[in-house]
Each structure stands twice: as C-alpha cells, then as structure tokens.
Tab-separated table of C-alpha atoms in Angstrom:
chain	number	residue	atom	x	y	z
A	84	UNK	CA	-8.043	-3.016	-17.035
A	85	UNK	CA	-6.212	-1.459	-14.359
A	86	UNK	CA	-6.147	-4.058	-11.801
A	87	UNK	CA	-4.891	-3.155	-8.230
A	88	UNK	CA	-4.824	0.224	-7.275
A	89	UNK	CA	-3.435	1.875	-4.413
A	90	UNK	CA	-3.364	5.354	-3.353
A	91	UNK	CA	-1.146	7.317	-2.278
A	92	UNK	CA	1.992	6.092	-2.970
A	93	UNK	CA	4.091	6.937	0.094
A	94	UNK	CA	2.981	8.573	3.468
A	95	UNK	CA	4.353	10.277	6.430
A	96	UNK	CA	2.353	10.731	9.415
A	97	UNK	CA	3.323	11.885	12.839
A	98	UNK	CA	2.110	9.750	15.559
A	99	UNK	CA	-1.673	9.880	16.448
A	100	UNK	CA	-2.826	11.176	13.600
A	101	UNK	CA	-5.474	9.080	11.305
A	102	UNK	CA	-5.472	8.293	7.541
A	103	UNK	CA	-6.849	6.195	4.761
A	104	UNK	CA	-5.408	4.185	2.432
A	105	UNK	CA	-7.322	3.648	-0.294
A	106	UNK	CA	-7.509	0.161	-2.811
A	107	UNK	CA	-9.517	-0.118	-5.418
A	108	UNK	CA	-9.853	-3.579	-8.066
A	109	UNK	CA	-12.127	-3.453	-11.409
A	110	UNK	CA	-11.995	-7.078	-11.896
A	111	UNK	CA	-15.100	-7.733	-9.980
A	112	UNK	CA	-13.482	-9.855	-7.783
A	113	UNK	CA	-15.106	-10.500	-4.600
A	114	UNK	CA	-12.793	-11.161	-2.397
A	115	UNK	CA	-10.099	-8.152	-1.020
A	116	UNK	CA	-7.540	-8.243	1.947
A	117	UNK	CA	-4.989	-5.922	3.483
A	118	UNK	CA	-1.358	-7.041	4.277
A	119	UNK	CA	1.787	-5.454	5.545
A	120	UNK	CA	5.115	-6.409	4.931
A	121	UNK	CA	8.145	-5.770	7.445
A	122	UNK	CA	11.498	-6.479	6.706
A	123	UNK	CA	12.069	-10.299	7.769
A	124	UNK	CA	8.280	-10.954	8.225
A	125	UNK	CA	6.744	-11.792	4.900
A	126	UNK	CA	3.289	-10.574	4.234
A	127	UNK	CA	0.529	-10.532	6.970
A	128	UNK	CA	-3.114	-10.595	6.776
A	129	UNK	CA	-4.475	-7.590	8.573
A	130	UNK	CA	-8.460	-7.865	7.340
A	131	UNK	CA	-10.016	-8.971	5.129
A	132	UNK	CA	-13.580	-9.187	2.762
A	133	UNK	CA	-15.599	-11.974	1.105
A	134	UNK	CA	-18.170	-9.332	-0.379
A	135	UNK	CA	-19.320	-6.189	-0.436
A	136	UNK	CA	-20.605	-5.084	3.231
A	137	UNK	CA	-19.022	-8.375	4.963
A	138	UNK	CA	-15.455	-7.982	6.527
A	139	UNK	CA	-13.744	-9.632	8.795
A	140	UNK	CA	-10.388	-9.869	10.922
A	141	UNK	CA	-6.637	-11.288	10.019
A	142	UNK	CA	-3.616	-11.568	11.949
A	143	UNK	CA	-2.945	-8.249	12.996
A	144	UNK	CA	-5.974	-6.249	12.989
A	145	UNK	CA	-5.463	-3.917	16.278
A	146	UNK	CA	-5.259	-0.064	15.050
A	147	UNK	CA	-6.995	-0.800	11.293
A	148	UNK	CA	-10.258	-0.712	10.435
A	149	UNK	CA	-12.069	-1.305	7.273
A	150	UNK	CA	-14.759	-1.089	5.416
A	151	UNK	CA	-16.597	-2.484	2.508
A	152	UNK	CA	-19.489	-0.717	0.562
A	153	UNK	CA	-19.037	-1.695	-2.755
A	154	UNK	CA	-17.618	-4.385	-4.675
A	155	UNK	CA	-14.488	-1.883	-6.276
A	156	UNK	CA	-13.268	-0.264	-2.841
A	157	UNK	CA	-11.649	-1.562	-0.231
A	158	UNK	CA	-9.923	1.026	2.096
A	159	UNK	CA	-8.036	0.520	4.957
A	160	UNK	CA	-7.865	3.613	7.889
A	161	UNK	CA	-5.465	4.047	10.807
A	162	UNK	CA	-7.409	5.303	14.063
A	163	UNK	CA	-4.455	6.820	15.333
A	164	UNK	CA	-1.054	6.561	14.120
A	165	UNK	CA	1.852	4.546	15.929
A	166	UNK	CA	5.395	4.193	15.097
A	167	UNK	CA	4.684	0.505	15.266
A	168	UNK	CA	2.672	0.717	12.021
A	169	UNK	CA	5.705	1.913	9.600
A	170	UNK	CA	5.461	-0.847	7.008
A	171	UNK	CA	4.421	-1.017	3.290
A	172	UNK	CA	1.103	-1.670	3.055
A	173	UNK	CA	-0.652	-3.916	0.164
A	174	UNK	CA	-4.149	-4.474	-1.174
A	175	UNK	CA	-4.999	-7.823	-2.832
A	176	UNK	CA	-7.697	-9.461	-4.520
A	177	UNK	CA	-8.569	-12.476	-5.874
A	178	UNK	CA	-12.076	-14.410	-6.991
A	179	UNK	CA	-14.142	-16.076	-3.916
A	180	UNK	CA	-15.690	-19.642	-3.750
A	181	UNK	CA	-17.572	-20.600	-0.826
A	182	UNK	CA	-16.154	-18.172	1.297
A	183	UNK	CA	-12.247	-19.016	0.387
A	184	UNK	CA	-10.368	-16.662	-1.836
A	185	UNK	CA	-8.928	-17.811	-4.701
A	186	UNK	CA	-5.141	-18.779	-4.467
A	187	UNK	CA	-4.141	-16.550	-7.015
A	188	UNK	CA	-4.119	-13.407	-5.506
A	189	UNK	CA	-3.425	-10.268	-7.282
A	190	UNK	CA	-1.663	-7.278	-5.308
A	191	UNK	CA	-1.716	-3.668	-5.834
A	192	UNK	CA	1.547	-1.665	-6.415
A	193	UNK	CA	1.788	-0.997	-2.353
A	194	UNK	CA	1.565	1.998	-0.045
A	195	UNK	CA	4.842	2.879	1.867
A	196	UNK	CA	4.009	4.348	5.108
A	197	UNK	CA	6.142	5.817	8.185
A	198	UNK	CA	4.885	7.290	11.154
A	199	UNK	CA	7.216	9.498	13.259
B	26	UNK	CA	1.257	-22.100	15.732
B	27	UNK	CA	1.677	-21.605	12.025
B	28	UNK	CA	4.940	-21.332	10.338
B	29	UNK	CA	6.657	-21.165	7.204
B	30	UNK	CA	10.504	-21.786	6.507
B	31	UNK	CA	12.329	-20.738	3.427
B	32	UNK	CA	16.201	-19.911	2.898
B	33	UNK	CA	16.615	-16.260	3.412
B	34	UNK	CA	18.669	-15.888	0.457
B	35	UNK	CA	20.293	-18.025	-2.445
B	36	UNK	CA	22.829	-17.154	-5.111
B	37	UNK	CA	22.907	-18.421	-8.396
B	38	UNK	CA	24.513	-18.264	-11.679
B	39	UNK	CA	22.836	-16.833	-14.781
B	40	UNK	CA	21.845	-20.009	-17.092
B	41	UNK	CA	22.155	-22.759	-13.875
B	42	UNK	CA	18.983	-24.013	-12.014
B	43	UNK	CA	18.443	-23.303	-8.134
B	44	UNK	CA	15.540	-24.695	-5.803
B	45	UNK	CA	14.307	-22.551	-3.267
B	46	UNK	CA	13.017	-25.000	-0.278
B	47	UNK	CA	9.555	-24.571	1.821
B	48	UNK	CA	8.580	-26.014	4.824
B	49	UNK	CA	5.308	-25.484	6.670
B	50	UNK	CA	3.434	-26.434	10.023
B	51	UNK	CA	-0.055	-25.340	9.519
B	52	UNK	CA	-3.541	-26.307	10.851
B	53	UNK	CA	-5.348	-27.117	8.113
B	54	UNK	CA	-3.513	-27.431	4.328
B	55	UNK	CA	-5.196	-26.236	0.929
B	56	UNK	CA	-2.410	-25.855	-0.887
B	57	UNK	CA	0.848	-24.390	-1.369
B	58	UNK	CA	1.366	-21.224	-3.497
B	59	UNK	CA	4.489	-19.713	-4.739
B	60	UNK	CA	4.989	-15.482	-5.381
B	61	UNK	CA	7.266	-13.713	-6.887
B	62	UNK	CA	8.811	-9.691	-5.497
B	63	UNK	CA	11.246	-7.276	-7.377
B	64	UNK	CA	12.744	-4.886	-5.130
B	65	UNK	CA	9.645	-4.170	-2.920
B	66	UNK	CA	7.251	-4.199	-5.494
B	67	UNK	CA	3.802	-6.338	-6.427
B	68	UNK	CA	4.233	-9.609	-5.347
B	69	UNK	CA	2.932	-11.662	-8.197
B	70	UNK	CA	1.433	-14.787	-8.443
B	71	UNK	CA	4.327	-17.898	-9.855
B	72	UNK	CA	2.265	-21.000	-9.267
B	73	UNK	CA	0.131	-23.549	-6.999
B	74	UNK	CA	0.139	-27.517	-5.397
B	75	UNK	CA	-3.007	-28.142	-4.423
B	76	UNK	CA	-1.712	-32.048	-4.659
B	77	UNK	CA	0.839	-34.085	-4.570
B	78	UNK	CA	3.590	-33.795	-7.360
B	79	UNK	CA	5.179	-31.226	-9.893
B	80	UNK	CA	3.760	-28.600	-11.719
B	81	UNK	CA	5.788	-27.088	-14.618
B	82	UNK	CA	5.036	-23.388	-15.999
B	83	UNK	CA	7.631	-22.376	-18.439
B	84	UNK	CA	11.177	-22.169	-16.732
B	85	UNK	CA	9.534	-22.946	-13.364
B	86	UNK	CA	8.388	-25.786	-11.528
B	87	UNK	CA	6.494	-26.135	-8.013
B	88	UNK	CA	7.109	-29.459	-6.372
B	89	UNK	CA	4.629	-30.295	-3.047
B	90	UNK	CA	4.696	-33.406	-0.679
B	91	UNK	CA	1.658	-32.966	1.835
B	92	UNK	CA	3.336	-36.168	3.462
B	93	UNK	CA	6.343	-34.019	4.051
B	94	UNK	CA	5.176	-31.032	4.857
B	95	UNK	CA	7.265	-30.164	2.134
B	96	UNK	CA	7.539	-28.061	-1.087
B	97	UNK	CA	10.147	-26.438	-3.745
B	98	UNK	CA	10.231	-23.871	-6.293
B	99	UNK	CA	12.649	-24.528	-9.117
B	100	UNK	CA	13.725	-22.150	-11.476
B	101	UNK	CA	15.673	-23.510	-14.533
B	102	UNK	CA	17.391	-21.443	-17.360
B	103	UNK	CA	18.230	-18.819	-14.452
B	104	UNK	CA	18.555	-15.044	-15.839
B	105	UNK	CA	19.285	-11.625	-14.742
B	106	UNK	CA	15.586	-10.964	-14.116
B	107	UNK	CA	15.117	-13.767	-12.061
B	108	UNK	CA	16.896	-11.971	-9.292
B	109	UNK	CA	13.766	-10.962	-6.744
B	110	UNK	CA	12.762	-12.569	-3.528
B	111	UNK	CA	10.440	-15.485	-3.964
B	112	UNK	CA	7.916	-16.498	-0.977
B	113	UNK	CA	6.305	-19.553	-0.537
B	114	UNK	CA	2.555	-19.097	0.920
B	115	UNK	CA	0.144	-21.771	2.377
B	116	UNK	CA	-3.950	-21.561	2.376
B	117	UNK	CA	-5.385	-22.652	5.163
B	118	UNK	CA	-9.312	-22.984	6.228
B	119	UNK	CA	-9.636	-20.688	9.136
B	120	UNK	CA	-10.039	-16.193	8.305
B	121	UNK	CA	-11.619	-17.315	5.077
B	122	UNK	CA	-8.966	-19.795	3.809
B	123	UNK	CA	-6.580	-17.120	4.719
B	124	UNK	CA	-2.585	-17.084	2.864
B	125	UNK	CA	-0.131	-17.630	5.405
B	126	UNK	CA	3.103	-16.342	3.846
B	127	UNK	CA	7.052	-17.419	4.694
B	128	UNK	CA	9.563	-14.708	5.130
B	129	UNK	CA	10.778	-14.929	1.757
B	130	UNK	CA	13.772	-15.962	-0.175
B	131	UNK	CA	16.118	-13.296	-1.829
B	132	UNK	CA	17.593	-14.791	-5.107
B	133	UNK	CA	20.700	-13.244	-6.668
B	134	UNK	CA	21.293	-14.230	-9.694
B	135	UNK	CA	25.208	-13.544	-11.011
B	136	UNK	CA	26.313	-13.176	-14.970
C-alpha cells in the first residue's frame, strides 16, 4: 500500500512554460485536493475532487487546472509558468461522505517547484 | 474572511509539556483538526474536535471550545522527535467542506 504518490520530486521551469504534476492514491479514496505551501502561509486549497470526473475550485485556482478520470489519478498542470507559482506543491486524499472529505487527510511526499 | 492564528514558533524542553494555541474565525465550523510537518515533509494527520472537550491519543491531547473559538494541541512527555511544525486546520461547509489551515507552529524541542 503505497499511499500518496507524487511525481517528480523537484522541478525547475522557466517562466511560461507548462507541466504536470502528477498524484496518484491506491486507497480508493474518493476524495483528492491540491495544496501549496509558502513559507508563512500554511497550506492552501488550490482544487479539488469528490469523484472521479467531478472537480471543482479552492482558494487559489488561477493558472492550475485539473482533471479527474479515474478514481487513482489526480494531476495537477500549470498552463503557463509564473514566478508567482514557486511553492511546494502537495496532493491529498482522504474518504468522502456526502460530498465532505474526510478530516483525516492523507498527503503525498510533495513536489518542490521553482519557476525562473 | 477566514482566519487561523497559531504561535509561529515555541521552544520546549525534552521531557516537559508545551500547548500550542489555535484560534479561528470561520463561516461555518465542522471541526478542528490538528497536523503534524518534519522539515517540509508530509504533513500527517495528529488528531480531531468535532465537539466540545479533550481528546487524548498517546502523548497528545486536542482540546476545542466552539464557544471560544478556541482550541489547543498539547504534547506531553516532549522528545527530540517532537521537534516539527504543527498546524491547526478547520473544516468548514463551503468547496466541499474544504480544510482551512493556520500558518503553522514551529516546535523546538531542546535536550
């Protein structure tokens, strides 16, 4: 049981240029959401899934998109790179009931990302 | 708005107890959670108040007052280990009963 994946590790993009980060769960847990952490910001919600084909928005959503196809996957992609999105990166999942996520989440290891 | 507040660091003794202090102003309250971070890592999951009162796992406690707007994380027995960054988080209804995280507490813990 692997948990929360994340892949890759660490990433360095120049500015405008796109990428996917991919996330990945095999505890059939239905509900998955991006975050990014900042130094002195805590953890924000970026988007965020109930179930497989059904996403939705979180606090700072502008320049991500997402997708859903399967229960497993998750990814997240940047449309075009901005200094503004240098930040670690996590994928989290948890069990869903009536639309709410569990409050035990569980987090992947992270993605460290900087854009020059 | 929604906000958390937590100490942005504590220091501690190996062996004493410390309480690491959360206050929130939310809109809408399911309940308060409590995770723990080593050195930029996973955060991982410590504990949850749904209601009122303490809930003791092991060497740690979570403490919530919904009357207060009010809630503490107490870690007894304190060792080397303990030292992370500990953040309070609070569920709330709206973006699918959403986390709304504080900026985090960074425990050092001393021999």
């Amino acid at each position: 049981n692997a948990g929360v994946t994340q892949t890759p590790k660490f990433q360095v993009l120049k500015t405008g240029q796109s990428m996917t980060l991919q996330c990945a769960q095999d505890m059939n847990h239905e509900y998955m959401s991006w975050y990014r952490q900042d130094p002195g910001m805590g953890l924000r919600l970026i988007h965020y899934s109930v179930g497989a084909g059904i996403t939705d928005q979180g606090e700072v959503p502008n320049g991500y998109n997402v997708s859903r196809s399967t229960t497993e996957d998750f990814p997240l992609r940047l449309l075009s790179a901005a200094p503004s999105q240098t930040s670690v990166y996590f994928c989290a999942s948890s069990y869903e009931g009536q639309g709410a996520p569990h409050y035990e989440q569980y987090f992947g290891p992270g993605t460290r990302l900087t854009v020059t | 708005g929604q906000s958390l507040e937590q100490p942005s660091e504590v220091t501690a003794v190996e062996g004493a107890i410390v309480q690491i202090n959360c206050t929130y102003q939310t809109s809408g309250f399911y309940g308060l959670s409590w995770y723990q971070q080593h050195d930029g890592g996973a955060p991982t999951f410590l504990s949850y108040n749904a209601l009122d009162g303490l809930e003791e796992t092991g060497r740690f406690s979570s403490f919530l007052s919904r009357s207060d707007s009010y809630g503490y994380l107490l870690l007894q027995e304190l060792q080397m280990k303990d030292s992370a960054s500990y953040f309070c988080a609070v569920r709330v209804p709206d973006q699918g009963g959403k986390l709304i995280f504080g900026q985090g507490t960074e425990l050092s813990v001393k021999p």
